[in-house]
Amino acid sequence: MGVKFRACVAIVFILLLLGSMWLYGNLEQHWDTCSIAYSFKNKPPSLALVNSSEKGEAPLRVCPGQRFQIANLLAHLQAAPVSANDVLLKPYLASWDELIRFLEALGPMVGLISQEIESKTTIIRDLAQKAEKEAENKIKDRKRMTQQGDTAIVSSYNRSSSYAEINHSLSFGYTSVRSMIKWELENGLVDFDQQTNSGCRTLLRLHRALLWLQNFLQELGKDATEGERLRSPSDLCKETYQRTLAHHHTWFVRKGAELAFLAMPERPYFYKLVCVETQAGATVVLNRVVRAIGEVYKRNEVALKEHGMLNLP
């Protein structure tokens, strides 16, 4: 406890400086955008959604008295995949809301990381709301011109677009990952040479962080091999970070993050967090979540790769 306490105190200042840089893929320049048809104010999943099971597996428990709910996380992740190769943005961002609560539950040191992740989800939601407002304004303009009887303007407007086309192009733009990519490319919102706050670039940062969390939860769910003890969550988090997200960070950020992981709770705390009592129970629950994350991650990886977006600055 003494060692961890001293580590926490030592890195508070570092983490405050690094929090805003956590997810950037090109940090040297610093040191050195969901369906609009839906509301982005996420409502709790219905009981039917939370209690749904896959392949006959028992539903996950809802844990009373805590903000993070593993059942909600799984429900959002299972709701995100759509069609054969796409991901709906609303449940995808809702799953991130739950993962943010998960990080915050690990204590103030690790929780600081969640602040930058939350800023990324906010960017995409804001882009979606902006597009929705633009769509509404265009429809209102057309109605106004029609009411004024300016037939010449209305005729010209009709040649370029219709109510349906306006509504489709602007509201559908942020419905899913692929529709967002298509919309932002068609409207010149993605810059392949310099940093922007496009939804595609923001998604890439979330995508990288999701791989880290998937790897961490996967390792945390593994049982000990014969003759070996279970490894500490702190060590597992550090190692999974080093082989995933660390590749996109500077040396200084990597060291600050690794110090933060020293403050991570021990395994019994994680059991409580995911509503189980043993490692065997944690293995079952976490494996289901890891599989759901994997499906979402795989689809987003393919979509980003197809459009050459895996290395956006």
mmCIF file of C-alpha atoms in Angstrom:
data_model
loop_
_atom_site.group_PDB
_atom_site.id
_atom_site.type_symbol
_atom_site.label_atom_id
_atom_site.label_comp_id
_atom_site.label_asym_id
_atom_site.label_seq_id
_atom_site.Cartn_x
_atom_site.Cartn_y
_atom_site.Cartn_z
ATOM 1 C CA MET A 1 0.000 0.000 0.000
ATOM 2 C CA GLY A 2 2.842 2.362 0.899
ATOM 3 C CA VAL A 3 4.557 1.867 -2.435
ATOM 4 C CA LYS A 4 1.376 2.414 -4.394
ATOM 5 C CA PHE A 5 0.511 5.500 -2.388
ATOM 6 C CA ARG A 6 3.905 7.061 -3.066
ATOM 7 C CA ALA A 7 3.590 6.169 -6.732
ATOM 8 C CA CYS A 8 0.192 7.859 -6.884
ATOM 9 C CA VAL A 9 1.511 11.056 -5.338
ATOM 10 C CA ALA A 10 4.555 11.089 -7.616
ATOM 11 C CA ILE A 11 2.576 10.870 -10.828
ATOM 12 C CA VAL A 12 -0.401 13.167 -10.137
ATOM 13 C CA PHE A 13 1.338 16.129 -11.675
ATOM 14 C CA ILE A 14 2.562 14.128 -14.666
ATOM 15 C CA LEU A 15 -0.871 12.725 -15.404
ATOM 16 C CA LEU A 16 -2.512 16.123 -15.223
ATOM 17 C CA LEU A 17 -0.097 17.272 -17.912
ATOM 18 C CA LEU A 18 -0.513 14.182 -20.032
ATOM 19 C CA GLY A 19 -4.251 13.696 -19.763
ATOM 20 C CA SER A 20 -5.039 15.813 -22.802
ATOM 21 C CA MET A 21 -2.418 13.972 -24.861
ATOM 22 C CA TRP A 22 -3.465 10.387 -24.115
ATOM 23 C CA LEU A 23 -5.043 9.339 -27.364
ATOM 24 C CA TYR A 24 -3.108 11.425 -29.879
ATOM 25 C CA GLY A 25 -1.395 9.343 -32.498
ATOM 26 C CA ASN A 26 1.155 12.023 -33.369
ATOM 27 C CA LEU A 27 2.123 13.526 -30.041
ATOM 28 C CA GLU A 28 5.384 15.011 -31.246
ATOM 29 C CA GLN A 29 3.477 18.017 -32.538
ATOM 30 C CA HIS A 30 2.080 18.653 -29.078
ATOM 31 C CA TRP A 31 5.207 18.370 -27.206
ATOM 32 C CA ASP A 32 7.331 18.180 -29.226
ATOM 33 C CA THR A 33 -17.120 13.101 -35.457
ATOM 34 C CA CYS A 34 -23.963 8.404 -34.464
ATOM 35 C CA SER A 35 -27.031 8.585 -35.747
ATOM 36 C CA ILE A 36 -28.606 11.997 -35.955
ATOM 37 C CA ALA A 37 -31.990 10.398 -36.201
ATOM 38 C CA TYR A 38 -31.339 9.183 -32.667
ATOM 39 C CA SER A 39 -30.778 11.191 -29.525
ATOM 40 C CA PHE A 40 -27.183 11.088 -28.321
ATOM 41 C CA LYS A 41 -28.342 11.360 -24.745
ATOM 42 C CA ASN A 42 -27.994 7.662 -24.053
ATOM 43 C CA LYS A 43 -30.795 6.006 -22.160
ATOM 44 C CA PRO A 44 -30.202 2.937 -20.009
ATOM 45 C CA PRO A 45 -30.600 -0.240 -22.060
ATOM 46 C CA SER A 46 -33.933 -1.966 -21.743
ATOM 47 C CA LEU A 47 -34.068 -5.026 -19.531
ATOM 48 C CA ALA A 48 -34.630 -7.119 -22.624
ATOM 49 C CA LEU A 49 -31.399 -5.831 -24.081
ATOM 50 C CA VAL A 50 -29.379 -6.142 -20.887
ATOM 51 C CA ASN A 51 -30.685 -9.629 -20.180
ATOM 52 C CA SER A 52 -30.264 -10.941 -23.694
ATOM 53 C CA SER A 53 -28.019 -13.950 -23.921
ATOM 54 C CA GLU A 54 -25.923 -15.360 -26.728
ATOM 55 C CA LYS A 55 -25.862 -19.047 -27.549
ATOM 56 C CA GLY A 56 -27.783 -19.934 -24.412
ATOM 57 C CA GLU A 57 -25.403 -18.155 -22.029
ATOM 58 C CA ALA A 58 -26.870 -16.781 -18.822
ATOM 59 C CA PRO A 59 -27.549 -13.041 -18.735
ATOM 60 C CA LEU A 60 -25.060 -10.857 -16.908
ATOM 61 C CA ARG A 61 -26.004 -9.466 -13.540
ATOM 62 C CA VAL A 62 -26.745 -5.798 -12.959
ATOM 63 C CA CYS A 63 -24.698 -4.740 -9.943
ATOM 64 C CA PRO A 64 -26.519 -2.436 -7.503
ATOM 65 C CA GLY A 65 -24.752 0.562 -6.078
ATOM 66 C CA GLN A 66 -22.113 1.195 -8.765
ATOM 67 C CA ARG A 67 -21.976 3.334 -11.900
ATOM 68 C CA PHE A 68 -20.149 0.861 -14.124
ATOM 69 C CA GLN A 69 -22.322 -2.012 -15.251
ATOM 70 C CA ILE A 70 -20.736 -4.877 -17.159
ATOM 71 C CA ALA A 71 -24.222 -5.930 -18.326
ATOM 72 C CA ASN A 72 -24.796 -2.517 -19.925
ATOM 73 C CA LEU A 73 -21.402 -2.625 -21.591
ATOM 74 C CA LEU A 74 -22.123 -6.000 -23.161
ATOM 75 C CA ALA A 75 -25.583 -4.856 -24.267
ATOM 76 C CA HIS A 76 -24.194 -1.798 -26.074
ATOM 77 C CA LEU A 77 -21.425 -3.800 -27.706
ATOM 78 C CA GLN A 78 -23.859 -6.435 -28.954
ATOM 79 C CA ALA A 79 -26.140 -3.717 -30.349
ATOM 80 C CA ALA A 80 -23.377 -1.975 -32.307
ATOM 81 C CA PRO A 81 -22.714 -4.402 -35.222
ATOM 82 C CA VAL A 82 -25.124 -3.894 -38.115
ATOM 83 C CA SER A 83 -25.455 -5.474 -41.551
ATOM 84 C CA ALA A 84 -22.429 -7.526 -42.555
ATOM 85 C CA ASN A 85 -19.585 -5.116 -41.929
ATOM 86 C CA ASP A 86 -20.720 -1.919 -40.228
ATOM 87 C CA VAL A 87 -21.043 -0.507 -36.700
ATOM 88 C CA LEU A 88 -23.786 1.796 -35.442
ATOM 89 C CA LEU A 89 -22.319 4.867 -33.805
ATOM 90 C CA LYS A 90 -24.926 5.357 -31.101
ATOM 91 C CA PRO A 91 -24.378 2.015 -29.283
ATOM 92 C CA TYR A 92 -20.653 2.212 -30.068
ATOM 93 C CA LEU A 93 -20.365 5.529 -28.236
ATOM 94 C CA ALA A 94 -22.638 4.238 -25.484
ATOM 95 C CA SER A 95 -20.223 1.348 -24.950
ATOM 96 C CA TRP A 96 -17.453 3.900 -24.570
ATOM 97 C CA ASP A 97 -19.515 5.721 -21.947
ATOM 98 C CA GLU A 98 -19.539 2.491 -19.965
ATOM 99 C CA LEU A 99 -15.816 1.890 -20.508
ATOM 100 C CA ILE A 100 -15.157 5.410 -19.236
ATOM 101 C CA ARG A 101 -17.048 4.505 -16.061
ATOM 102 C CA PHE A 102 -14.926 1.363 -15.837
ATOM 103 C CA LEU A 103 -11.697 3.389 -15.974
ATOM 104 C CA GLU A 104 -13.022 5.933 -13.481
ATOM 105 C CA ALA A 105 -13.856 3.095 -11.084
ATOM 106 C CA LEU A 106 -10.179 2.100 -11.031
ATOM 107 C CA GLY A 107 -9.246 5.206 -9.077
ATOM 108 C CA PRO A 108 -8.293 8.825 -9.774
ATOM 109 C CA MET A 109 -4.922 8.014 -11.341
ATOM 110 C CA VAL A 110 -6.275 5.669 -13.998
ATOM 111 C CA GLY A 111 -9.492 7.670 -14.186
ATOM 112 C CA LEU A 112 -7.610 10.671 -15.528
ATOM 113 C CA ILE A 113 -7.092 8.718 -18.738
ATOM 114 C CA SER A 114 -10.849 8.540 -19.215
ATOM 115 C CA GLN A 115 -11.122 12.325 -19.519
ATOM 116 C CA GLU A 116 -9.365 12.339 -22.879
ATOM 117 C CA ILE A 117 -11.403 9.376 -24.095
ATOM 118 C CA GLU A 118 -14.590 11.200 -23.135
ATOM 119 C CA SER A 119 -13.472 14.259 -25.094
ATOM 120 C CA LYS A 120 -13.210 12.047 -28.199
ATOM 121 C CA THR A 121 -16.747 10.707 -27.864
ATOM 122 C CA THR A 122 -17.935 14.278 -27.401
ATOM 123 C CA ILE A 123 -16.314 15.335 -30.675
ATOM 124 C CA ILE A 124 -18.246 12.737 -32.672
ATOM 125 C CA ARG A 125 -21.517 13.535 -30.909
ATOM 126 C CA ASP A 126 -21.029 17.248 -31.558
ATOM 127 C CA LEU A 127 -20.355 16.608 -35.246
ATOM 128 C CA ALA A 128 -23.545 14.561 -35.460
ATOM 129 C CA GLN A 129 -25.596 17.259 -33.777
ATOM 130 C CA LYS A 130 -24.122 19.910 -36.062
ATOM 131 C CA ALA A 131 -25.036 17.876 -39.135
ATOM 132 C CA GLU A 132 -28.546 17.389 -37.794
ATOM 133 C CA LYS A 133 -28.943 21.124 -37.291
ATOM 134 C CA GLU A 134 -27.702 21.825 -40.808
ATOM 135 C CA ALA A 135 -30.224 19.361 -42.204
ATOM 136 C CA GLU A 136 -33.056 20.974 -40.284
ATOM 137 C CA ASN A 137 -32.029 24.459 -41.457
ATOM 138 C CA LYS A 138 -31.957 23.380 -45.101
ATOM 139 C CA ILE A 139 -35.401 21.859 -44.843
ATOM 140 C CA LYS A 140 -36.718 25.012 -43.160
ATOM 141 C CA ASP A 141 -35.174 27.158 -45.916
ATOM 142 C CA ARG A 142 -36.886 25.116 -48.573
ATOM 143 C CA LYS A 143 -40.235 25.337 -46.819
ATOM 144 C CA ARG A 144 -39.812 29.086 -46.449
ATOM 145 C CA MET A 145 -39.016 29.537 -50.136
ATOM 146 C CA THR A 146 -42.018 27.439 -51.061
ATOM 147 C CA GLN A 147 -44.310 29.501 -48.853
ATOM 148 C CA GLN A 148 -42.942 32.738 -50.357
ATOM 149 C CA GLY A 149 -43.797 31.457 -53.823
ATOM 150 C CA ASP A 150 -40.357 32.097 -55.294
ATOM 151 C CA THR A 151 -40.774 29.472 -57.983
ATOM 152 C CA ALA A 152 -37.488 30.227 -59.697
ATOM 153 C CA ILE A 153 -35.496 29.577 -56.536
ATOM 154 C CA VAL A 154 -37.572 26.547 -55.641
ATOM 155 C CA SER A 155 -37.116 25.110 -59.128
ATOM 156 C CA SER A 156 -33.357 25.565 -58.915
ATOM 157 C CA TYR A 157 -33.335 24.025 -55.467
ATOM 158 C CA ASN A 158 -35.314 21.061 -56.726
ATOM 159 C CA ARG A 159 -32.709 20.331 -59.366
ATOM 160 C CA SER A 160 -29.982 19.994 -56.749
ATOM 161 C CA SER A 161 -31.798 18.195 -53.969
ATOM 162 C CA SER A 162 -35.093 17.125 -52.481
ATOM 163 C CA TYR A 163 -36.376 16.919 -48.949
ATOM 164 C CA ALA A 164 -35.445 13.258 -48.837
ATOM 165 C CA GLU A 165 -31.984 13.843 -50.253
ATOM 166 C CA ILE A 166 -31.200 16.616 -47.778
ATOM 167 C CA ASN A 167 -32.465 14.602 -44.849
ATOM 168 C CA HIS A 168 -30.644 11.464 -45.983
ATOM 169 C CA SER A 169 -27.289 13.057 -46.719
ATOM 170 C CA LEU A 170 -27.027 15.007 -43.493
ATOM 171 C CA SER A 171 -28.803 12.833 -40.955
ATOM 172 C CA PHE A 172 -27.517 9.515 -42.275
ATOM 173 C CA GLY A 173 -23.930 10.798 -42.277
ATOM 174 C CA TYR A 174 -23.294 9.900 -38.659
ATOM 175 C CA THR A 175 -25.514 6.866 -38.281
ATOM 176 C CA SER A 176 -22.726 4.317 -38.574
ATOM 177 C CA VAL A 177 -18.970 4.129 -38.953
ATOM 178 C CA ARG A 178 -19.131 3.569 -42.709
ATOM 179 C CA SER A 179 -21.729 6.266 -43.303
ATOM 180 C CA MET A 180 -19.572 8.698 -41.313
ATOM 181 C CA ILE A 181 -16.497 7.813 -43.356
ATOM 182 C CA LYS A 182 -18.429 8.257 -46.605
ATOM 183 C CA TRP A 183 -19.969 11.545 -45.508
ATOM 184 C CA GLU A 184 -16.713 13.079 -44.298
ATOM 185 C CA LEU A 185 -14.770 12.024 -47.398
ATOM 186 C CA GLU A 186 -17.439 13.418 -49.721
ATOM 187 C CA ASN A 187 -17.460 16.709 -47.857
ATOM 188 C CA GLY A 188 -13.688 17.093 -47.551
ATOM 189 C CA LEU A 189 -13.646 16.799 -43.770
ATOM 190 C CA VAL A 190 -10.797 14.280 -43.561
ATOM 191 C CA ASP A 191 -7.231 15.541 -43.860
ATOM 192 C CA PHE A 192 -4.610 12.858 -44.512
ATOM 193 C CA ASP A 193 -1.687 15.259 -43.954
ATOM 194 C CA GLN A 194 -2.470 17.209 -40.801
ATOM 195 C CA GLN A 195 -4.482 16.874 -37.618
ATOM 196 C CA THR A 196 -8.158 17.769 -37.628
ATOM 197 C CA ASN A 197 -11.115 17.037 -35.400
ATOM 198 C CA SER A 198 -12.879 14.946 -38.009
ATOM 199 C CA GLY A 199 -15.028 12.060 -36.878
ATOM 200 C CA CYS A 200 -12.789 9.628 -38.752
ATOM 201 C CA ARG A 201 -9.601 10.771 -37.032
ATOM 202 C CA THR A 202 -11.370 10.773 -33.676
ATOM 203 C CA LEU A 203 -12.704 7.271 -34.295
ATOM 204 C CA LEU A 204 -9.169 6.069 -35.032
ATOM 205 C CA ARG A 205 -7.996 7.265 -31.600
ATOM 206 C CA LEU A 206 -10.890 5.470 -29.914
ATOM 207 C CA HIS A 207 -10.192 2.415 -32.059
ATOM 208 C CA ARG A 208 -6.608 2.212 -30.808
ATOM 209 C CA ALA A 209 -7.663 2.595 -27.186
ATOM 210 C CA LEU A 210 -10.290 -0.118 -27.626
ATOM 211 C CA LEU A 211 -7.627 -2.600 -28.678
ATOM 212 C CA TRP A 212 -5.708 -1.884 -25.488
ATOM 213 C CA LEU A 213 -8.769 -2.380 -23.299
ATOM 214 C CA GLN A 214 -9.728 -5.555 -25.154
ATOM 215 C CA ASN A 215 -6.255 -6.982 -24.591
ATOM 216 C CA PHE A 216 -6.280 -5.981 -20.925
ATOM 217 C CA LEU A 217 -9.685 -7.541 -20.239
ATOM 218 C CA GLN A 218 -8.661 -10.658 -22.114
ATOM 219 C CA GLU A 219 -5.541 -11.100 -19.977
ATOM 220 C CA LEU A 220 -7.471 -10.276 -16.826
ATOM 221 C CA GLY A 221 -9.920 -13.037 -17.677
ATOM 222 C CA LYS A 222 -7.279 -15.723 -18.065
ATOM 223 C CA ASP A 223 -6.982 -18.240 -15.275
ATOM 224 C CA ALA A 224 -3.611 -19.149 -13.804
ATOM 225 C CA THR A 225 -1.742 -22.038 -15.350
ATOM 226 C CA GLU A 226 -0.834 -24.970 -13.151
ATOM 227 C CA GLY A 227 1.831 -24.073 -10.633
ATOM 228 C CA GLU A 228 1.612 -20.330 -11.314
ATOM 229 C CA ARG A 229 -0.096 -17.491 -9.506
ATOM 230 C CA LEU A 230 -2.476 -15.035 -11.071
ATOM 231 C CA ARG A 231 -0.620 -11.971 -12.272
ATOM 232 C CA SER A 232 -1.500 -8.544 -10.939
ATOM 233 C CA PRO A 233 -3.862 -6.288 -12.924
ATOM 234 C CA SER A 234 -1.188 -3.597 -12.769
ATOM 235 C CA ASP A 235 1.350 -5.748 -14.619
ATOM 236 C CA LEU A 236 -1.220 -6.955 -17.136
ATOM 237 C CA CYS A 237 -2.389 -3.433 -17.890
ATOM 238 C CA LYS A 238 1.162 -2.212 -18.374
ATOM 239 C CA GLU A 239 2.082 -5.074 -20.706
ATOM 240 C CA THR A 240 -1.047 -4.803 -22.849
ATOM 241 C CA TYR A 241 -0.551 -1.059 -23.093
ATOM 242 C CA GLN A 242 3.049 -1.561 -24.219
ATOM 243 C CA ARG A 243 2.057 -3.847 -27.089
ATOM 244 C CA THR A 244 -0.899 -1.765 -28.281
ATOM 245 C CA LEU A 245 -1.512 1.897 -27.510
ATOM 246 C CA ALA A 246 2.061 2.693 -26.475
ATOM 247 C CA HIS A 247 3.212 2.495 -30.099
ATOM 248 C CA HIS A 248 1.331 5.721 -30.773
ATOM 249 C CA HIS A 249 2.732 7.658 -27.806
ATOM 250 C CA THR A 250 5.977 9.438 -27.074
ATOM 251 C CA TRP A 251 8.434 8.089 -24.510
ATOM 252 C CA PHE A 252 7.341 10.644 -21.945
ATOM 253 C CA VAL A 253 3.663 9.768 -22.271
ATOM 254 C CA ARG A 254 4.439 6.047 -22.133
ATOM 255 C CA LYS A 255 6.331 6.391 -18.882
ATOM 256 C CA GLY A 256 3.612 8.544 -17.343
ATOM 257 C CA ALA A 257 0.955 6.004 -18.293
ATOM 258 C CA GLU A 258 2.975 3.090 -16.948
ATOM 259 C CA LEU A 259 3.383 4.892 -13.641
ATOM 260 C CA ALA A 260 -0.365 5.415 -13.492
ATOM 261 C CA PHE A 261 -0.934 1.680 -13.760
ATOM 262 C CA LEU A 262 0.929 1.180 -10.470
ATOM 263 C CA ALA A 263 -2.144 2.569 -8.723
ATOM 264 C CA MET A 264 -4.458 -0.059 -10.222
ATOM 265 C CA PRO A 265 -6.516 -2.100 -7.713
ATOM 266 C CA GLU A 266 -5.933 -5.779 -7.064
ATOM 267 C CA ARG A 267 -8.067 -8.604 -8.477
ATOM 268 C CA PRO A 268 -10.732 -8.784 -5.732
ATOM 269 C CA TYR A 269 -11.765 -5.263 -6.647
ATOM 270 C CA PHE A 270 -12.253 -6.289 -10.291
ATOM 271 C CA TYR A 271 -14.388 -9.246 -9.211
ATOM 272 C CA LYS A 272 -16.718 -6.842 -7.434
ATOM 273 C CA LEU A 273 -16.704 -4.505 -10.423
ATOM 274 C CA VAL A 274 -17.960 -7.204 -12.804
ATOM 275 C CA CYS A 275 -20.313 -8.806 -10.251
ATOM 276 C CA VAL A 276 -18.498 -12.088 -9.679
ATOM 277 C CA GLU A 277 -16.803 -13.675 -6.699
ATOM 278 C CA THR A 278 -14.049 -15.790 -8.211
ATOM 279 C CA GLN A 279 -11.552 -15.828 -11.033
ATOM 280 C CA ALA A 280 -13.598 -18.537 -12.738
ATOM 281 C CA GLY A 281 -16.607 -16.243 -12.723
ATOM 282 C CA ALA A 282 -14.512 -13.356 -14.046
ATOM 283 C CA THR A 283 -13.228 -15.555 -16.858
ATOM 284 C CA VAL A 284 -16.739 -16.308 -18.086
ATOM 285 C CA VAL A 285 -17.932 -12.705 -17.934
ATOM 286 C CA LEU A 286 -14.822 -11.087 -19.375
ATOM 287 C CA ASN A 287 -14.560 -13.586 -22.222
ATOM 288 C CA ARG A 288 -18.042 -12.605 -23.370
ATOM 289 C CA VAL A 289 -17.154 -8.926 -23.280
ATOM 290 C CA VAL A 290 -13.843 -9.532 -25.067
ATOM 291 C CA ARG A 291 -15.623 -11.398 -27.871
ATOM 292 C CA ALA A 292 -18.126 -8.551 -28.268
ATOM 293 C CA ILE A 293 -15.344 -5.960 -28.337
ATOM 294 C CA GLY A 294 -13.481 -8.074 -30.873
ATOM 295 C CA GLU A 295 -16.423 -8.073 -33.291
ATOM 296 C CA VAL A 296 -16.778 -4.294 -33.105
ATOM 297 C CA TYR A 297 -13.033 -3.741 -33.362
ATOM 298 C CA LYS A 298 -12.690 -6.041 -36.382
ATOM 299 C CA ARG A 299 -15.426 -4.226 -38.314
ATOM 300 C CA ASN A 300 -13.965 -0.798 -37.592
ATOM 301 C CA GLU A 301 -10.485 -1.986 -38.479
ATOM 302 C CA VAL A 302 -11.691 -3.172 -41.887
ATOM 303 C CA ALA A 303 -13.602 0.044 -42.567
ATOM 304 C CA LEU A 304 -10.670 2.282 -41.632
ATOM 305 C CA LYS A 305 -8.185 0.157 -43.553
ATOM 306 C CA GLU A 306 -10.298 0.140 -46.714
ATOM 307 C CA HIS A 307 -10.161 3.936 -46.780
ATOM 308 C CA GLY A 308 -6.486 4.255 -45.828
ATOM 309 C CA MET A 309 -7.271 5.775 -42.439
ATOM 310 C CA LEU A 310 -5.224 3.653 -40.044
ATOM 311 C CA ASN A 311 -2.487 6.259 -39.906
ATOM 312 C CA LEU A 312 -4.386 9.549 -39.931
ATOM 313 C CA PRO A 313 -2.216 12.248 -38.288
#
